[in-house]
Short mmCIF file of C-alpha atoms in Angstrom, two decimals:
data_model
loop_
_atom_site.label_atom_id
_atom_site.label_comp_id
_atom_site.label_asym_id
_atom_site.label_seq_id
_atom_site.Cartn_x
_atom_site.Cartn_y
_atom_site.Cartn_z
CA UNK J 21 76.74 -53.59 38.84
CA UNK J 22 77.78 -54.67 35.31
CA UNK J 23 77.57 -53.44 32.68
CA UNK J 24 74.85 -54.88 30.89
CA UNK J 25 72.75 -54.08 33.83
CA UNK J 26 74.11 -50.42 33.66
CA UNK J 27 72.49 -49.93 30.43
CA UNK J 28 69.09 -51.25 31.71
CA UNK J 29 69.16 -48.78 34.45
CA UNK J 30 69.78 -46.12 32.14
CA UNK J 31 66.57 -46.96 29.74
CA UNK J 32 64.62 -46.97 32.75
CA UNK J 33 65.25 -43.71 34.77
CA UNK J 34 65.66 -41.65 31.17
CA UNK J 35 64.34 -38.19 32.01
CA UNK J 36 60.73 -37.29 30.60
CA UNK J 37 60.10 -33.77 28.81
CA UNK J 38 57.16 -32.27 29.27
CA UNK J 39 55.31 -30.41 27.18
CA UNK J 40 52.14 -28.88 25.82
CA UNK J 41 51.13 -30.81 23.23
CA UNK J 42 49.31 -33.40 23.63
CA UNK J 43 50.29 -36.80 21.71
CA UNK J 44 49.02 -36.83 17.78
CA UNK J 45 47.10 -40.02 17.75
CA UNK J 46 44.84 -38.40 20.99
CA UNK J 47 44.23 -35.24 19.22
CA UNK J 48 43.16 -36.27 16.51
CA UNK J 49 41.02 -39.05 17.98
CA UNK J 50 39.10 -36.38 20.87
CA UNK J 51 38.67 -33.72 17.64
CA UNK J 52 37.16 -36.09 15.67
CA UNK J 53 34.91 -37.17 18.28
CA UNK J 54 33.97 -33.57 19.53
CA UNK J 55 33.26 -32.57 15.70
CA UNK J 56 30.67 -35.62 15.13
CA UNK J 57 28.91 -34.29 18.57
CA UNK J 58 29.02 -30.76 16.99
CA UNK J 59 27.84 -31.66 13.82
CA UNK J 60 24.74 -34.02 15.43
CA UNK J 61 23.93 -30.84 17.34
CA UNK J 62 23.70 -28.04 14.79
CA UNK J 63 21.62 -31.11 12.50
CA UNK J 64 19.44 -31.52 15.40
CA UNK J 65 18.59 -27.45 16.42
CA UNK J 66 18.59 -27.03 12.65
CA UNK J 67 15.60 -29.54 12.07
CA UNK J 68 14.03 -28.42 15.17
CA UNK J 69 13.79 -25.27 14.15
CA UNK J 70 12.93 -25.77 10.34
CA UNK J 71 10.09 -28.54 11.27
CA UNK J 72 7.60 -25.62 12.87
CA UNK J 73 8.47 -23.66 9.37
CA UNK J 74 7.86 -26.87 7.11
CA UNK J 75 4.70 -27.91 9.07
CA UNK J 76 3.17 -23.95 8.06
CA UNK J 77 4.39 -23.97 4.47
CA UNK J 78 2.45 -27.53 3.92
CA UNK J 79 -0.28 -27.66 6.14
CA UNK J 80 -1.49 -24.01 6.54
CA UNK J 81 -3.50 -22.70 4.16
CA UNK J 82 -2.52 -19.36 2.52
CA UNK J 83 -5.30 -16.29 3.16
CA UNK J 84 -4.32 -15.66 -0.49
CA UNK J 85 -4.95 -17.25 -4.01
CA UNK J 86 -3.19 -14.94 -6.52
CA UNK J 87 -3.65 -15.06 -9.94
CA UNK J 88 -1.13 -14.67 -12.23
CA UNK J 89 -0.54 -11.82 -14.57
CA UNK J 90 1.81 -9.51 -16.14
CA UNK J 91 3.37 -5.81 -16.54
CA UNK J 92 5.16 -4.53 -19.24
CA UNK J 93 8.41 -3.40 -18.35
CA UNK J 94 8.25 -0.06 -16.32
CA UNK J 95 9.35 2.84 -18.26
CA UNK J 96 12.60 4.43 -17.88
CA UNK J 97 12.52 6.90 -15.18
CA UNK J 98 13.94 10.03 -17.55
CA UNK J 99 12.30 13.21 -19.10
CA UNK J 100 9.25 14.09 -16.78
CA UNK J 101 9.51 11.00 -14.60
CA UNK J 102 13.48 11.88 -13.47
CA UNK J 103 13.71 11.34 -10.25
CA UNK J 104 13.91 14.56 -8.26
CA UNK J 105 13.37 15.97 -4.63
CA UNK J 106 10.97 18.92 -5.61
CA UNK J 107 8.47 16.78 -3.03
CA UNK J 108 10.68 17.09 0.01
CA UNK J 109 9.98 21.49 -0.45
CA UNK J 110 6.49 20.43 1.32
CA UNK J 111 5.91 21.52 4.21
CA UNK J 112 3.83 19.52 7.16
CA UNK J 113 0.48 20.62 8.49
CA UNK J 114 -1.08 19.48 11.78
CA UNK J 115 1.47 16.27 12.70
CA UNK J 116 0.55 14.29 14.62
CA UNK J 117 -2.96 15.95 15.09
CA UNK J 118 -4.44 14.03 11.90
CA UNK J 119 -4.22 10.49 11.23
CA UNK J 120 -4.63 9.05 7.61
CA UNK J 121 -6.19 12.37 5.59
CA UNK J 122 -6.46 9.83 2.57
CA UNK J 123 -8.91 12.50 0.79
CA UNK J 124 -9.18 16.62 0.75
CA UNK J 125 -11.66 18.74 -0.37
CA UNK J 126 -12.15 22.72 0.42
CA UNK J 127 -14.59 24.74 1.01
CA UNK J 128 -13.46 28.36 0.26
CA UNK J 129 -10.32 28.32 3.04
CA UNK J 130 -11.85 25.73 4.89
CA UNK J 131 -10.09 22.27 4.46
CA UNK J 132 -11.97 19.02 4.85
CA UNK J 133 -10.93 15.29 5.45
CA UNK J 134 -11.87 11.85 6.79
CA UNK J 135 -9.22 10.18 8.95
CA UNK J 136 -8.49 6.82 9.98
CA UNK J 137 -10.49 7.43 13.74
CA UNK J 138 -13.84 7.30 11.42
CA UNK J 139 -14.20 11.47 11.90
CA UNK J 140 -14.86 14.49 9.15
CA UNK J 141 -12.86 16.92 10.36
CA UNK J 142 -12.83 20.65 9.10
CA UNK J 143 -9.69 21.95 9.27
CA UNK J 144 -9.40 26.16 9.88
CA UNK J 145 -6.50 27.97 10.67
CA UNK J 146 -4.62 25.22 12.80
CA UNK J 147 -7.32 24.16 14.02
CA UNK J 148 -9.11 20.93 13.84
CA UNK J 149 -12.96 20.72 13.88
CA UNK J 150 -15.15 17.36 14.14
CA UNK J 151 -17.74 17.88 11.36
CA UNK J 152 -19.45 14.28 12.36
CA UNK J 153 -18.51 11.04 12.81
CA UNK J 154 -20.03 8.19 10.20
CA UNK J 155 -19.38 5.21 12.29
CA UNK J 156 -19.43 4.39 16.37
CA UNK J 157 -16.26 4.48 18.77
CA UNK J 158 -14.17 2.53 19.91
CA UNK J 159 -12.18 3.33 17.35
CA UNK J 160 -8.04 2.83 16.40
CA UNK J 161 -7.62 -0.58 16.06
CA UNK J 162 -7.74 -2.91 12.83
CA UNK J 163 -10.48 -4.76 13.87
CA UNK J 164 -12.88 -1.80 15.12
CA UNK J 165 -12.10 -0.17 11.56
CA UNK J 166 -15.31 -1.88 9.91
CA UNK J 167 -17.54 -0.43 12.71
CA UNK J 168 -15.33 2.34 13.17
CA UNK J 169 -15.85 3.55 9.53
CA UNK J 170 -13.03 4.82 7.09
CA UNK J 171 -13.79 7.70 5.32
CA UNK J 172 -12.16 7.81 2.23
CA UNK J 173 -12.59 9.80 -0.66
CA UNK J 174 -14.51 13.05 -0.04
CA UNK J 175 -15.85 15.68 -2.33
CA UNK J 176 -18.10 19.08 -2.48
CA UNK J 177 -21.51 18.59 -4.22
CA UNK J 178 -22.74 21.65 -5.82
CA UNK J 179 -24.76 23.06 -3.00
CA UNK J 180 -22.14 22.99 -0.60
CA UNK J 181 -22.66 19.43 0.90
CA UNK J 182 -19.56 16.92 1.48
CA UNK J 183 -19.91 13.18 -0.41
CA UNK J 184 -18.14 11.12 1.22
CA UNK J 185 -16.86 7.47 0.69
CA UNK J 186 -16.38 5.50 3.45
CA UNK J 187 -14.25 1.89 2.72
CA UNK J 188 -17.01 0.41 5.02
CA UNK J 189 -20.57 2.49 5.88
CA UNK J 190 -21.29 3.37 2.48
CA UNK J 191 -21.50 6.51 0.51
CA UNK J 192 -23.12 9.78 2.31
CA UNK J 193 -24.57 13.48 2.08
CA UNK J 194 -22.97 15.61 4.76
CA UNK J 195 -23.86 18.85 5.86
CA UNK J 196 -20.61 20.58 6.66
CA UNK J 197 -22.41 23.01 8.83
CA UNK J 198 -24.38 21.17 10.62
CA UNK J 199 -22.68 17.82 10.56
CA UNK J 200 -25.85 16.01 9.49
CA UNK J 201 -24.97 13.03 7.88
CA UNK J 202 -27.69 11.24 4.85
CA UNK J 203 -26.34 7.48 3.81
CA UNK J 204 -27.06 7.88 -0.08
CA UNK J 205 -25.42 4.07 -0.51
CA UNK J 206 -25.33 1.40 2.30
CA UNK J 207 -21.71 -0.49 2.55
CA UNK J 208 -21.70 -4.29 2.67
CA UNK J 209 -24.77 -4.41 0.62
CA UNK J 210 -24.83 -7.06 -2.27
CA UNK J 211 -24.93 -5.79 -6.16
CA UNK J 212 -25.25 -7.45 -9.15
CA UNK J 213 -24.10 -10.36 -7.11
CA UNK J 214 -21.31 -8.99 -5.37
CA UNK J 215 -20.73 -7.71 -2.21
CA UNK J 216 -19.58 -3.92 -1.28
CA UNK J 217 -16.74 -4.70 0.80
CA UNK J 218 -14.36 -1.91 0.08
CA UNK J 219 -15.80 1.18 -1.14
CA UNK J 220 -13.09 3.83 -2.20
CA UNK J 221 -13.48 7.09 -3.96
CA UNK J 222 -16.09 8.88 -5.40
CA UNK J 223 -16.86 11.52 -7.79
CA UNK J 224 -20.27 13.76 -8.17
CA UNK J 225 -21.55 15.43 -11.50
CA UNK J 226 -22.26 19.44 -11.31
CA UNK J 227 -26.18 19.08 -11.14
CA UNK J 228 -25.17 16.63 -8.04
CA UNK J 229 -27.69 13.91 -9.81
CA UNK J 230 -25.06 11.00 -9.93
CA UNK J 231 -22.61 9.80 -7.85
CA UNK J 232 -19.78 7.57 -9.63
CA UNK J 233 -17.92 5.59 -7.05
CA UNK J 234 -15.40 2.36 -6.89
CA UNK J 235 -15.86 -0.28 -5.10
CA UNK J 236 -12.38 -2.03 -4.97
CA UNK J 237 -12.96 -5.47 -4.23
CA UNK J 238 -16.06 -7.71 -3.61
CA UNK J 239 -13.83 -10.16 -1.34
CA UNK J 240 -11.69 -8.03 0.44
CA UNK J 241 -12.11 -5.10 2.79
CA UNK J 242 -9.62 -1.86 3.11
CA UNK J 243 -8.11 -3.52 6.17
CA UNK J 244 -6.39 -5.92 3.88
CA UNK J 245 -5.63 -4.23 0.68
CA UNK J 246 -2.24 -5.75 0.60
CA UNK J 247 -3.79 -8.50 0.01
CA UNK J 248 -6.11 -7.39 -2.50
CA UNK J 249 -2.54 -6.18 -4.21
CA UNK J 250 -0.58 -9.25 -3.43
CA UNK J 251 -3.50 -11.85 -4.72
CA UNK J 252 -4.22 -9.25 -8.16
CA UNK J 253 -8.22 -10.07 -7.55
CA UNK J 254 -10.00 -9.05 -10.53
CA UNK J 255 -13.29 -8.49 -8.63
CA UNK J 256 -13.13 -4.38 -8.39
CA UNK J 257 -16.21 -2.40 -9.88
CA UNK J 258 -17.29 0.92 -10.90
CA UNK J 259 -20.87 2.22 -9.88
CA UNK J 260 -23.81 4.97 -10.43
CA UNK J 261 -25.98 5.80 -8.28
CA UNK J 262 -28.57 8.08 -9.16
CA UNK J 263 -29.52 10.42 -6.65
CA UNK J 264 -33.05 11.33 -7.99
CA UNK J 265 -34.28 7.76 -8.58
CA UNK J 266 -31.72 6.52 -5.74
CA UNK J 267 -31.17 3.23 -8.20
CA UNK J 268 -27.80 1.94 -7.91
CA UNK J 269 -25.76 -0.17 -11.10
CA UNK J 270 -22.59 -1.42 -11.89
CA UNK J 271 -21.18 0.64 -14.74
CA UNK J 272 -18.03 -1.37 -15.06
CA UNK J 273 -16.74 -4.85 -13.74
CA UNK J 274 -13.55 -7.09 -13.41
CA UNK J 275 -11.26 -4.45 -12.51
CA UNK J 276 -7.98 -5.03 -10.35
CA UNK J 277 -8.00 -2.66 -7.64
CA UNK J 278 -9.94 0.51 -8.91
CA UNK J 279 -9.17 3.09 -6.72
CA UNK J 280 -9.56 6.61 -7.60
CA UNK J 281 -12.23 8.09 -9.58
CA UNK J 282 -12.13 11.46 -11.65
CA UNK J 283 -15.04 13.19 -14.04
CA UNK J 284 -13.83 14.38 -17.24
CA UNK J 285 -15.66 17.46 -18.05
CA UNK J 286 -18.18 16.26 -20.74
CA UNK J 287 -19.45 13.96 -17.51
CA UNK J 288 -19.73 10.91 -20.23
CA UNK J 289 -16.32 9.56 -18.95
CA UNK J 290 -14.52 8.67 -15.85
CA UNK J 291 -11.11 8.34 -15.34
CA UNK J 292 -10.39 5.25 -12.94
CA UNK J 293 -7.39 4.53 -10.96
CA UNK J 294 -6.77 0.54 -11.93
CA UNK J 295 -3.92 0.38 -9.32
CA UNK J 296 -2.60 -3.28 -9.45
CA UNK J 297 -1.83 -2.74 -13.08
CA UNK J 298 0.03 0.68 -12.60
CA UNK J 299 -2.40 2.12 -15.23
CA UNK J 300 -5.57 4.38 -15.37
CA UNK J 301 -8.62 3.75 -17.54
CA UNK J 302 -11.13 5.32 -19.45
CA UNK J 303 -15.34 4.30 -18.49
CA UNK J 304 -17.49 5.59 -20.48
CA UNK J 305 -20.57 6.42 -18.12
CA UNK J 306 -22.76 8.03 -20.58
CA UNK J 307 -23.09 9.08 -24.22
CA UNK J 308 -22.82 6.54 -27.01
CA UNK J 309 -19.62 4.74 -25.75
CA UNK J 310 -21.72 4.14 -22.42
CA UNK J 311 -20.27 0.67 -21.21
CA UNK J 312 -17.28 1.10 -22.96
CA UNK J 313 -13.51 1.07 -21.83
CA UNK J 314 -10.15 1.86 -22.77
CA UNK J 315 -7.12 3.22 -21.57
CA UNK J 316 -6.04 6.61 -20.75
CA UNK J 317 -2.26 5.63 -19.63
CA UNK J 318 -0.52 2.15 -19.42
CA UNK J 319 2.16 1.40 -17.64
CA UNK J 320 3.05 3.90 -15.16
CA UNK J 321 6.17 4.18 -12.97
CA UNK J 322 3.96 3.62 -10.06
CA UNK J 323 0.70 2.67 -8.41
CA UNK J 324 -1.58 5.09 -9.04
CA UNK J 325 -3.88 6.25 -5.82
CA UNK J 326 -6.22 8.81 -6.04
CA UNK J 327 -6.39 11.46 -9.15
CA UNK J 328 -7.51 15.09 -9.18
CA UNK J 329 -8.19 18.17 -11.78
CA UNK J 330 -5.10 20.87 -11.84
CA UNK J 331 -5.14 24.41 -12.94
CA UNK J 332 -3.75 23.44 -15.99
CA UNK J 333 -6.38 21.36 -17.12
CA UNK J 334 -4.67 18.26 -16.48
CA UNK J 335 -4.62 15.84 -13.59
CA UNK J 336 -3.00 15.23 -10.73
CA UNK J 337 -2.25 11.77 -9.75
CA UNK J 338 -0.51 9.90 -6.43
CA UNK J 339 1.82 7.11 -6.33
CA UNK J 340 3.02 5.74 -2.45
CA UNK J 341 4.95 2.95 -4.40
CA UNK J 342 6.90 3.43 -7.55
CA UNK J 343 8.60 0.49 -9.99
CA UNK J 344 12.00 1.79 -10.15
CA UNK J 345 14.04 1.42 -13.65
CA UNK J 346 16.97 1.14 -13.27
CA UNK J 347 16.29 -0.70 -10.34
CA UNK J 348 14.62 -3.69 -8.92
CA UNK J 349 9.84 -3.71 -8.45
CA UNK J 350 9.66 -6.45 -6.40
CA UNK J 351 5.38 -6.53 -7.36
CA UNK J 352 6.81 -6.92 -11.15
CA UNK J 353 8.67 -9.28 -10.34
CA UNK J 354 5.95 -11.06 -7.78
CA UNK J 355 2.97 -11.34 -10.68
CA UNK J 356 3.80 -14.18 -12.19
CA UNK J 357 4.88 -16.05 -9.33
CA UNK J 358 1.59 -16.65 -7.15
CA UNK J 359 3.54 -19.32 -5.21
CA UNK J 360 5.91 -17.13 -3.67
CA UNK J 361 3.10 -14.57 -2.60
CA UNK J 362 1.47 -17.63 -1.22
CA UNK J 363 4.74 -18.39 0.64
CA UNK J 364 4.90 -14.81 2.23
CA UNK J 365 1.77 -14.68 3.81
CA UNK J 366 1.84 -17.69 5.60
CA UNK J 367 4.81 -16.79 7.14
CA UNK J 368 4.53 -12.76 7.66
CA UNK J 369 1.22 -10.41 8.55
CA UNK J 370 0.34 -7.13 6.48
CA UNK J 371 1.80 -4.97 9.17
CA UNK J 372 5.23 -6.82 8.61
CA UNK J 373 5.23 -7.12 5.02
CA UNK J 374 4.72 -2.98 5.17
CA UNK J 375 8.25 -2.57 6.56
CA UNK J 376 9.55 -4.43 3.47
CA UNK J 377 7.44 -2.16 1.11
CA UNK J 378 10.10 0.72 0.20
CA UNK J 379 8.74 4.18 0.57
CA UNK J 380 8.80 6.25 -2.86
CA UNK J 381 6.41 8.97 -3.07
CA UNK J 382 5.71 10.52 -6.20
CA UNK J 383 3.16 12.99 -7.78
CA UNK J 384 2.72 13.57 -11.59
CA UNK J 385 0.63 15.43 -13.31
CA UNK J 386 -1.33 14.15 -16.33
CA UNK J 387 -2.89 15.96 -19.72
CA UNK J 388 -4.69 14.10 -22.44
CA UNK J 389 -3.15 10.90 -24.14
CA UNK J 390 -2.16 10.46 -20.21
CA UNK J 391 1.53 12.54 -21.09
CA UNK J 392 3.64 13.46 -18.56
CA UNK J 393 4.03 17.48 -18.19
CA UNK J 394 5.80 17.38 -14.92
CA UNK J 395 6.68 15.44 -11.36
CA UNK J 396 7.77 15.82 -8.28
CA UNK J 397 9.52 13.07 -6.41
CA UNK J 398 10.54 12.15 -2.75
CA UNK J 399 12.40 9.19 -2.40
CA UNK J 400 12.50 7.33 0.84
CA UNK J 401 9.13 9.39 1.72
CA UNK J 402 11.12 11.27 4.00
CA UNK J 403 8.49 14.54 3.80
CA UNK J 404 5.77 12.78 2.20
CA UNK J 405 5.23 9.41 2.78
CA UNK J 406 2.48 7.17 1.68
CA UNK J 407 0.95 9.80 -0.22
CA UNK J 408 -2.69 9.39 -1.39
CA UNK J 409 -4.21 12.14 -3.17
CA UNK J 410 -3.33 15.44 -4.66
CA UNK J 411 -5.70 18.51 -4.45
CA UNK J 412 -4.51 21.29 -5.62
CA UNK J 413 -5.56 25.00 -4.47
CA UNK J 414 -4.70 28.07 -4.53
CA UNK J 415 -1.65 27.99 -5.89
CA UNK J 416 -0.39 24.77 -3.79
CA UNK J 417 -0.73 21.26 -3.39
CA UNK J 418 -2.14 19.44 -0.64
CA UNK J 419 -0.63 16.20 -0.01
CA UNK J 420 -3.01 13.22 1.42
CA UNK J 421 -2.05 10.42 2.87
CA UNK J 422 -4.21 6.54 3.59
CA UNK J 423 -1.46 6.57 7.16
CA UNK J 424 0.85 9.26 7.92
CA UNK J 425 -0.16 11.70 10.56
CA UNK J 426 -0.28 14.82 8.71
CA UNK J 427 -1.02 16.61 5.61
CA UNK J 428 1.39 18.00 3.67
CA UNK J 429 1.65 21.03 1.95
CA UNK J 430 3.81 22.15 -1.52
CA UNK J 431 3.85 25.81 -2.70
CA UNK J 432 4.14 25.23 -6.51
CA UNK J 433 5.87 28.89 -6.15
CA UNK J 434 8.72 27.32 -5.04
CA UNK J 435 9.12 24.73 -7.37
#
C-alpha cells in the first residue's frame, strides 16, 4: 500500500463520536415545525371555545335593558359610618329552623315572621309555631315561589291583627290567634296601568284605616330583584289602600326599587326605602304636601332595605350591601355602563352573580335631616348576613334577613 492510498484509508475508517446532541440544522428545523403545530392548536381550541361565547354575546338577547344613571360619590366611611364589628356581638336564634325572616313584628313576647316556605310563623320561647300559610305547597323552589307566596313585610294593626305583605298574593288581615287570613289587596292585579308584580313592605296608620304599601316593580317579580337592581327600572310605586272604602291608589310613581316603608308620626308622611339609589325619600300621603316628594337622606353608604322606629325616636335602617370608600362599589361603578350589565347576564344566572355580590352588613340608625347617630357594622356578614330589617325591642335588636336561616339577635347592652 502506498502512500497516497494510506491517507485515503485513513479518511475513511476515522472514528465517529457520539453524542447527545443532535445536529443544529435538525433541531432547529423539527422545533420550528413542532411550534407551528403548537401554535395551530392552541388557535384552533382557542376559537372553538370563544365561538359558543361570541355566538351568546351577539345573538342572545339580554333579560335586561338597563338604563343609565348616576350616584354621587359614596361618602367617606368615618364619624358614625366607621366601620366597626359591634354587629358580629349578635347572637343567632333558631338556625337553621327559619328560612328568610325578611320582616319581624311582636306581639308582647311573642315574635312573628313570614319566611321564604310561604308560612307566618309565631315564634315563642324556641319554639316555632305555623300561624297560617298565605299561599299552597309545594313550596322551596324559585319557580313555586309565586304560588308558594313570600311574605314580606309584616306589621301589628291596632287590634292585634298581623298585615302582611306578601311579594306575590297581595296584602292581608291575619288573625294571629286563629290564623285566619282576609286578602285586603290582591297581588298581580293591574293599577293605574301597571301591574303588582312585586309587592314589598307595608305600613298601617293607628286607627288601622289605611294601609301604605310598595310595590317595587311593575315588570319584575321578587324572584329576580337582581335584576330589578342591575337594569335600575324606574317602574316602583307607592300605594293606599283604604280599608273602610277598600279603594286602592297610587300615591307615588317612578320610583327605583322602593322597598321599605315607615309612618312618620303625624301619618301625613312616609318614609320610603328608594334602594337602587342608596337613598330614602319623603311622600307626602296626606296634609297639604299630599303628592309631594323630597328627600329625607341622599346618598347613603349602602342599599337601604327595610326601616323601622327606635327608642330614640329615630329610625332604624338595613343595608345587606354597602359602597365602600375607600374602596371599590362595583353597582357605582355599573350605572352608567348598561352594556356591561347586559354582558353579565347573558353569560351568568342570579344565583351566580350572588357569589360575586360581597357580603357587608350594616345597620344605622337615623334622626331627622336623615343624620347619622350611630352604626353597627359586620363586614364579610360573618354573624349577620344579608340583613333585612331592624326591629328593635326591648332593649335589643332583632336582625331580619330576605335568605339566611336565622334571626339574629343584638343586646344594645352590650354595645
Amino acid at each position: 500500500m502506498n502512500e497516497t492510498e494510506g491517507l485515503r484509508f485513513r479518511r475513511l475508517n476515522r472514528p465517529q463520536v457520539i453524542t447527545d446532541e443532535l445536529p443544529e440544522h435538525r433541531y432547529k428545523g423539527s422545533g420550528t415545525y413542532s411550534g407551528k403545530v403548537f401554535q395551530v392548536t392552541l388557535l384552533s381550541l382557542g376559537g372553538f371555545l370563544l365561538l359558543p361565547l361570541l355566538v351568546i354575546i351577539l345573538i342572545l338577547e339580554s333579560p335586561i335593558h338597563p338604563e343609565v344613571f348616576s350616584l354621587k360619590e359614596p361618602p367617606v366611611m368615618t364619624g358614625c359610618w366607621e366601620q366597626n364589628l359591634k354587629l358580629r356581638e349578635a347572637r343567632r336564634l333558631f338556625e337553621d329552623q327559619i328560612v328568610g325572616p325578611e320582616s319581624i313584628a311582636n306581639i308582647g313576647d311573642v315574635l312573628y315572621s313570614g319566611t321564604a316556605d310561604g308560612k307566618i310563623v309565631k315564634l315563642v320561647g324556641r319554639r316555632i309555631h305555623t300561624v297560617t300559610r298565605l299561599g299552597r305547597p309545594p313550596c322551596g323552589s324559585t319557580e313555586e315561589e309565586s304560588s308558594c307566596g313570600r311574605p314580606l313585610g309584616i306589621r301589628v294593626g291596632p287590634n292585634g291583627t298581623l298585615f302582611v305583605a306578601d311579594a306575590y298574593l297581595g296584602v292581608f288581615e291575619v288573625n294571629p290567634t286563629t290564623g285566619e287570613a282576609t286578602r285586603l289587596v290582591s297581588g298581580g292585579q293591574v293599577v293605574a296601568g301597571r301591574k303588582l308584580s312585586f309587592i314589598n313592605d307595608l305600613a298601617v296608620t293607628q286607627d288601622g284605616k289605611k294601609v301604605y304599601f310598595t310595590d317595587s316593580s311593575s315588570r319584575w317579580e321578587r324572584r329576580n330583584y337582581l335584576h330589578l337592581i342591575m337594569e335600575a327600572t324606574a317602574d316602583g310605586r307607592v300605594l293606599e289602600y283604604d280599608v273602610d272604602s277598600r279603594e286602592l291608589s297610587v300615591v307615588m310613581e317612578n320610583l327605583r326599587f322602593p322597598n321599605g316603608i315607615q309612618l312618620l308620626p303625624d301619618e301625613e308622611s312616609v318614609l320610603v326605602a328608594e334602594t337602587t339609589m342608596a337613598r330614602i325619600r319623603r311622600v307626602h300621603v296626606a296634609g297639604l304636601n299630599k303628592g309631594g316628594m323630597d328627600t329625607f337622606v341622599d346618598n347613603l353608604p349602602g342599599f337601604p332595605d327595610n326601616i323601622r322606629p327606635s327608642s330614640s325616636g329615630g329610625y332604624w335602617v338595613a343595608m345587606s350591601a354597602v359602597r365602600p370608600n375607600p374602596g371599590f362599589s362595583m353597582l357605582d361603578f355599573l350605572s352608567q355602563r348598561p352594556w356591561i350589565k347586559k354582558l353579565i347576564f347573558k353569560l351568568f344566572s342570579q344565583d351566580v352573580l350572588m357569589k360575586f355580590v360581597p357580603r357587608y352588613s350594616l345597620v344605622a340608625e337615623l334622626h331627622d335631616g336623615g343624620v347619622c347617630t350611630r352604626s353597627f357594622h359586620d363586614p364579610g356578614g360573618l354573624v349577620a348576613a344579608y340583613v333585612s330589617e331592624v326591629h328593635e325591642y326591648d332593649g335589643s335588636l332583632y336582625l331580619g334577613s330576605f335568605r339566611s336561616p336565622y334571626i339574629a339577635k343584638l343586646d344594645l347592652r352590650e354595645v
